[in-house]
Short mmCIF file of C-alpha atoms in Angstrom, two decimals:
data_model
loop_
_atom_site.label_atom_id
_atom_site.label_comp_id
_atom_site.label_asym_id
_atom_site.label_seq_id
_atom_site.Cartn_x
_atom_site.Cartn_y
_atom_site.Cartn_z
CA UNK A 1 -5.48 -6.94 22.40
CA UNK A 2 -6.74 -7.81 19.03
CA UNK A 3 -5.88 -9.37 15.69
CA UNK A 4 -7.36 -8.26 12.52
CA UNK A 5 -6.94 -10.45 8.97
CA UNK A 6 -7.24 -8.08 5.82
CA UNK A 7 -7.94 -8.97 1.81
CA UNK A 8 -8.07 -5.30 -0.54
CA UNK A 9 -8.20 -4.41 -4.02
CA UNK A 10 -6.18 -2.01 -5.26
CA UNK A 11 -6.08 0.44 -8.26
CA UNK A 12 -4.23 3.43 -9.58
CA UNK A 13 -2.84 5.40 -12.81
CA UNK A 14 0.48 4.81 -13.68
CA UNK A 15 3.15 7.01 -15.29
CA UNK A 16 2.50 9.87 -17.42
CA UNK A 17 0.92 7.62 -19.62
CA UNK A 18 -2.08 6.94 -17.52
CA UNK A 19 -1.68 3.38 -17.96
CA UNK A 20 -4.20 1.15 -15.52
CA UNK A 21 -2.67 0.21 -12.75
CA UNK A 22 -4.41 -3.01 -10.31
CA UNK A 23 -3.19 -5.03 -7.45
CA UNK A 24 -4.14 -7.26 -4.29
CA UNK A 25 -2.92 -6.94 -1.14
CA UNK A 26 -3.01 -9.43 1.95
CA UNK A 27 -2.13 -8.49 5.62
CA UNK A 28 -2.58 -8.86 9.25
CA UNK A 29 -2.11 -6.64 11.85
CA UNK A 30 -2.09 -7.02 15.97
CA UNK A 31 -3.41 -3.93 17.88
CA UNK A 32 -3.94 -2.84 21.43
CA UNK A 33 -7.44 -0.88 22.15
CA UNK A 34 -6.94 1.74 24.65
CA UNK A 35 -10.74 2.85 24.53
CA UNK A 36 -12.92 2.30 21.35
CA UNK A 37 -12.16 5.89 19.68
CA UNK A 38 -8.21 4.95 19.59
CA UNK A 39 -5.99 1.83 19.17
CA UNK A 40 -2.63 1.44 18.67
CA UNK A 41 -1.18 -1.02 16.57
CA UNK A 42 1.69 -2.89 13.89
CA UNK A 43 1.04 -5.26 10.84
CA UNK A 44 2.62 -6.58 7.65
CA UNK A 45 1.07 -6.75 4.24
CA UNK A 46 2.11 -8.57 0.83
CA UNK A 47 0.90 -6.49 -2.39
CA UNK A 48 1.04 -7.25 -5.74
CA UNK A 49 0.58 -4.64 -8.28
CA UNK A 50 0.53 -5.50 -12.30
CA UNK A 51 1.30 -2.20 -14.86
CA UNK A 52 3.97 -3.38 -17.28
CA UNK A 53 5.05 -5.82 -15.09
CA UNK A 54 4.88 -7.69 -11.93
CA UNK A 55 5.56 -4.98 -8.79
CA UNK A 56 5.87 -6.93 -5.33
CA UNK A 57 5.76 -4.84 -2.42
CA UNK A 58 5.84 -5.53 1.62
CA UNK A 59 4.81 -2.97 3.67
CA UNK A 60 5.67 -3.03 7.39
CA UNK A 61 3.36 -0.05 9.58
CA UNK A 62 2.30 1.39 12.51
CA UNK A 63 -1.50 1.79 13.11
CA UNK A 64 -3.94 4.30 14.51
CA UNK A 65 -7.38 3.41 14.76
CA UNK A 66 -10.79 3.49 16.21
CA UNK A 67 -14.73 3.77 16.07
CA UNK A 68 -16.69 6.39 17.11
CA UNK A 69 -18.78 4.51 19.27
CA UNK A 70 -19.60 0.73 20.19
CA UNK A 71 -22.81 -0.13 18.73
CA UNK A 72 -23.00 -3.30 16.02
CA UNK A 73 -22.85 -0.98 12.86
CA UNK A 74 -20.34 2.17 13.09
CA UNK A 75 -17.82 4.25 11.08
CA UNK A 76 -14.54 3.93 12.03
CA UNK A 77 -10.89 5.11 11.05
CA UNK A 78 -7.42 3.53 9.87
CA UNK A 79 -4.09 5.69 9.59
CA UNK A 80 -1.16 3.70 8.32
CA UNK A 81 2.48 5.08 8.44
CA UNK A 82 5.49 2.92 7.44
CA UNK A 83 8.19 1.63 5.12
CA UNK A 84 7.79 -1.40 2.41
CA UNK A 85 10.19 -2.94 0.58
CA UNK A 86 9.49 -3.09 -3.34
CA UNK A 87 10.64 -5.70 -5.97
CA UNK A 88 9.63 -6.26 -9.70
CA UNK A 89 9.17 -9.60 -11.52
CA UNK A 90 10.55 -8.41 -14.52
CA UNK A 91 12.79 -10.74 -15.50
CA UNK A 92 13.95 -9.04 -18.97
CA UNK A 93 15.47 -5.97 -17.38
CA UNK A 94 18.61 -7.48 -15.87
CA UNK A 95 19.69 -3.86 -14.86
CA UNK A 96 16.67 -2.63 -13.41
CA UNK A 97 16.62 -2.12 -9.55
CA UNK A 98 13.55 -1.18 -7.80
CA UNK A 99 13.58 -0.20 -3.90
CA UNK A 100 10.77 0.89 -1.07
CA UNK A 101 10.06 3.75 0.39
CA UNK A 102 7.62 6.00 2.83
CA UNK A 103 4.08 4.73 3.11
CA UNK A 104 1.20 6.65 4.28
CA UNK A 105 -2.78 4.73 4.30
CA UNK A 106 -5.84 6.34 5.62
CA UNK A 107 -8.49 4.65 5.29
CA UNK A 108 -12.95 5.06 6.78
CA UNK A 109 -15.76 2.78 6.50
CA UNK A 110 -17.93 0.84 8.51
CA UNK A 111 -17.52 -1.62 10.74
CA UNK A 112 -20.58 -4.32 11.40
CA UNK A 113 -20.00 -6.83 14.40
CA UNK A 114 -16.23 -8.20 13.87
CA UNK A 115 -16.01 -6.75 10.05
CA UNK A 116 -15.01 -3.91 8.39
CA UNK A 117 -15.52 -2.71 4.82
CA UNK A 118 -13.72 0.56 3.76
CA UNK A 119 -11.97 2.68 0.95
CA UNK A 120 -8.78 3.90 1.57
CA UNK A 121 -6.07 6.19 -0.25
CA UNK A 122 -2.67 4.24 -0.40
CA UNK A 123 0.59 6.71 -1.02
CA UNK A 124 3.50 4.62 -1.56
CA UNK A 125 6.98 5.76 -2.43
CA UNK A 126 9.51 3.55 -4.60
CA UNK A 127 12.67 4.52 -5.96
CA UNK A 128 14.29 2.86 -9.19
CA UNK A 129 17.05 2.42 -11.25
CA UNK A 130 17.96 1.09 -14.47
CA UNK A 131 20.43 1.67 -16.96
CA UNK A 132 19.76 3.56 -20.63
CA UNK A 133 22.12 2.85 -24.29
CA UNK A 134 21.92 5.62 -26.24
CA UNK A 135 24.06 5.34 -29.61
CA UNK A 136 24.36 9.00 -29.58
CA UNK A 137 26.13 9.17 -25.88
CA UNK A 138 26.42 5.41 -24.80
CA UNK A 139 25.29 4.08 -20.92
CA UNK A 140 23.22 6.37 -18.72
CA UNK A 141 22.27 5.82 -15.38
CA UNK A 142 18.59 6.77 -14.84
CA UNK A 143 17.55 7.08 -11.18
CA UNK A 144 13.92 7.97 -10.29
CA UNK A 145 11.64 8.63 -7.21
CA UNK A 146 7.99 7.70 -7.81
CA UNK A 147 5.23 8.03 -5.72
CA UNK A 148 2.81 5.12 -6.11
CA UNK A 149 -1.00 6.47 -5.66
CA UNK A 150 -3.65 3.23 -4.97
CA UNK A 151 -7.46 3.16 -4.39
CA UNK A 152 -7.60 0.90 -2.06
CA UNK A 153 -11.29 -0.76 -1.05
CA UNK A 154 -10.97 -3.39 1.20
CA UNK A 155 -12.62 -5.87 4.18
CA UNK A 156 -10.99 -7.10 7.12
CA UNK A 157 -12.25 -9.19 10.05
CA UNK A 158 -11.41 -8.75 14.13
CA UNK A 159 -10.12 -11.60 15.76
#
C-alpha cells in the first residue's frame, strides 16, 4: 500500500469564445501495488478553475497505474475515471446552477525516486442551468452539457 500527495496546474479554452481558461488542483490518493507495471487505487482532489468566474470542482476516482520497470528514473502511467461534483462562486447569478459529471484523466511522465512529474489530459463533464429574460418571449430555461478540456502538468510525491 501506498499514499501519494499531488499539486497540478491546469489550463484550457473555454466556450466558443476561446477565452483562457487556468486552475489548481490539490489531491491525494491511496493505492495498492500489485506488481510495479499495475496498481490499483482511489483519491479525492479539490480544483479551482477561474474563466468568468470562480468554478470549484471535487473529483472523486478510481486509479490505474504503474511503471515500466523499477529503476530510480522511469516513465510511468496514470488513468483516472470518476465523478466530481462542480460549483461556481458566482455570486451575481442567483439562478445559475452548475452540477458534475463523468471524469476521465490520463496522464505519463517520469517518475525519479518517490516523485513524479507528468502532463496529463483532464476531460471533465459539467452540466448547467440558468435562467434567460427575453422582452420579446419572457423567462427561458437554458440547460447545457459542457465538456471541460484541461492541460494538466503536475508533480506528486509517494508516501
Amino acid at each position: 500500500f501506498f499514499a501519494e500527495g499531488s499539486f497540478a496546474f491546469m489550463f484550457g479554452k473555454s466556450g466558443e469564445l476561446g477565452e483562457l481558461r487556468v486552475g489548481l488542483s490539490l489531491g491525494a490518493t491511496g493505492n495498492y501495488r500489485f506488481h510495479p507495471s499495475l496498481s490499483l487505487g482511489a483519491g479525492i482532489e479539490i480544483n479551482t478553475l477561474y474563466v468568468n468566474s470562480d468554478f470549484f470542482l471535487v473529483p472523486v476516482f478510481g486509479r490505474i497505474s504503474g511503471s515500466f520497470s523499477e529503476k530510480r528514473v522511469v516513465p510511468y502511467y496514470i488513468l483516472d475515471l470518476g465523478w466530481s461534483s462542480a460549483s461556481t462562486g458566482d455570486s451575481q447569478a442567483d439562478d445559475f446552477e452548475m452540477k458534475g459529471g463523468f471524469l476521465i484523466r490520463p496522464e505519463i511522465g517520469i517518475r525519479i525516486n518517490k516523485v513524479r512529474v507528468g502532463l496529463g489530459y483532464q476531460n471533465q463533464q459539467i452540466r448547467t442551468s440558468y435562467t434567460n429574460n427575453f422582452w420579446w418571449s419572457g423567462e427561458q430555461q437554458v440547460n447545457e452539457k459542457r465538456i471541460m478540456r484541461n492541460i494538466r502538468m503536475g508533480v506528486s510525491v509517494i508516501f
